[in-house]
Structure formats: structure tokens, C-alpha cells
């Protein structure tokens, strides 16, 4: 259950970061509300995950999901540059997260 909570925390983190981008783009209350809900959900699920997982593992995986997910969202939906170097390093983040799952 801790890993499911941690993945949910990472997905909420991605939504929160995406909402920040929408706030800069549209400056509306819906984007601000979405950001607040997303980051609140992210911290709640991270807290639940940390009841069973160590802080180092939980925080590393949470930030990895948020960083890789944010970069992927930027490339897919916001016109950020897509190149092999970027994909390679995002892949390293994802592989590192998977490695942390296997050792814990």
C-alpha cells in the first residue's frame, strides 16, 4: 500500500507542477485551485507512504516521479524540446526510481 500511495503522491505532484504552468498561462482561479488540491494530495499521499517507507526512499521516488513526469508533460503538452539527451536522462531517473523500489 505504501508504494501505491507514493505513486499517487508523485502523480499529484505532476498535476501540481502542470497547474503552476497553467497559472502562468491563464491566470484563473481554477488553475490556482487545481494547484492547491494537487499539492495537498501530493503531501498527504507522501505522508501515508512514509509510514512504511524510509524518508530517503520515499522522498527520492517522489521527487523522481515529479521530475520525470513534469519533463514528460512539458514535452508532450507544452512544446518543450524533445531530444535524445533529454529522453536518456529522464530514462535514468525512471530507472533509478525502479531500482529504489527493488531494493526496498
Coordinates of C-alpha atoms in Angstrom, one line a residue:
X1 CA 0.0 0.0 0.0
X2 CA 2.9 2.4 0.7
X3 CA 4.1 2.2 -2.9
X4 CA 0.6 2.8 -4.3
X5 CA 0.4 5.9 -2.0
X6 CA 3.9 7.0 -3.2
X7 CA 2.9 6.7 -6.9
X8 CA -0.3 8.7 -6.2
X9 CA 1.8 11.3 -4.4
X10 CA 4.1 11.5 -7.5
X11 CA 1.1 11.8 -9.9
X12 CA -0.4 14.6 -7.8
X13 CA 3.0 16.3 -7.8
X14 CA 2.9 16.2 -11.6
X15 CA -0.5 17.7 -11.6
X16 CA 0.6 20.4 -9.3
X17 CA 3.6 21.4 -11.4
X18 CA 1.4 21.4 -14.5
X19 CA -1.1 23.6 -12.7
X20 CA 1.7 26.1 -12.0
X21 CA 2.3 26.3 -15.7
X22 CA -1.4 26.9 -16.3
X23 CA -1.5 29.7 -13.7
X24 CA 1.3 31.5 -15.6
X25 CA -0.6 30.9 -18.9
X26 CA -4.2 31.7 -17.9
X27 CA -4.2 33.4 -14.5
X28 CA -7.5 32.0 -13.4
X29 CA -9.0 30.7 -10.1
X30 CA -9.4 27.2 -11.5
X31 CA -5.7 26.8 -12.1
X32 CA -4.9 28.0 -8.6
X33 CA -7.5 25.7 -7.0
X34 CA -6.2 22.8 -9.0
X35 CA -2.6 23.5 -7.9
X36 CA -3.6 23.7 -4.2
X37 CA -5.6 20.5 -4.3
X38 CA -2.8 18.7 -6.2
X39 CA 0.0 19.7 -3.9
X40 CA -2.2 19.0 -0.8
X41 CA -2.9 15.5 -2.2
X42 CA 0.7 15.0 -3.0
X43 CA 1.8 15.8 0.5
X44 CA -1.0 13.7 2.1
X45 CA -0.1 10.6 0.0
X46 CA 3.6 11.1 0.6
X47 CA 2.9 11.2 4.3
X48 CA 1.0 8.0 4.1
X49 CA 3.8 6.3 2.2
X50 CA 6.3 7.4 4.8
X51 CA 4.5 5.5 7.5
X52 CA 6.0 2.3 5.9
X53 CA 8.9 3.5 3.7
X54 CA 12.0 5.3 4.9
X55 CA 12.3 9.0 4.3
X56 CA 15.2 8.7 1.9
X57 CA 13.4 6.2 -0.3
X58 CA 10.1 7.9 -0.2
X59 CA 11.4 11.4 -0.9
X60 CA 13.8 10.2 -3.7
X61 CA 11.0 8.3 -5.5
X62 CA 8.5 11.2 -5.0
X63 CA 10.9 13.7 -6.5
X64 CA 11.9 11.4 -9.3
X65 CA 8.3 10.8 -10.3
X66 CA 7.6 14.5 -10.2
X67 CA 10.8 15.5 -12.1
X68 CA 10.5 12.9 -14.8
X69 CA 6.7 13.3 -15.1
X70 CA 7.0 17.1 -15.3
X71 CA 9.6 16.9 -18.0
X72 CA 7.5 14.4 -20.0
X73 CA 4.3 16.5 -19.6
X74 CA 6.3 19.5 -20.8
X75 CA 7.4 17.7 -23.9
X76 CA 4.0 16.2 -24.7
X77 CA 1.7 19.1 -24.0
X78 CA 3.7 22.4 -23.7
X79 CA 6.1 22.2 -26.7
X80 CA 9.3 21.7 -24.7
X81 CA 12.2 20.4 -26.7
X82 CA 12.3 16.7 -27.4
X83 CA 15.8 15.3 -28.0
X84 CA 17.7 12.1 -27.3
X85 CA 19.8 13.6 -24.4
X86 CA 16.7 14.7 -22.6
X87 CA 15.0 11.3 -23.1
X88 CA 18.1 9.5 -22.0
X89 CA 18.4 11.4 -18.7
X90 CA 14.7 11.1 -18.0
X91 CA 15.1 7.4 -18.5
X92 CA 17.9 7.3 -15.9
X93 CA 15.5 9.0 -13.4
X94 CA 12.9 6.4 -14.1
X95 CA 15.4 3.5 -13.9
X96 CA 16.7 4.9 -10.6
X97 CA 13.1 5.0 -9.2
X98 CA 12.6 1.4 -10.3
X99 CA 15.9 0.5 -8.7
X100 CA 14.9 2.0 -5.4
X101 CA 11.7 0.0 -5.5
X102 CA 13.6 -3.2 -6.0
X103 CA 16.0 -2.7 -3.1
X104 CA 13.3 -1.6 -0.5

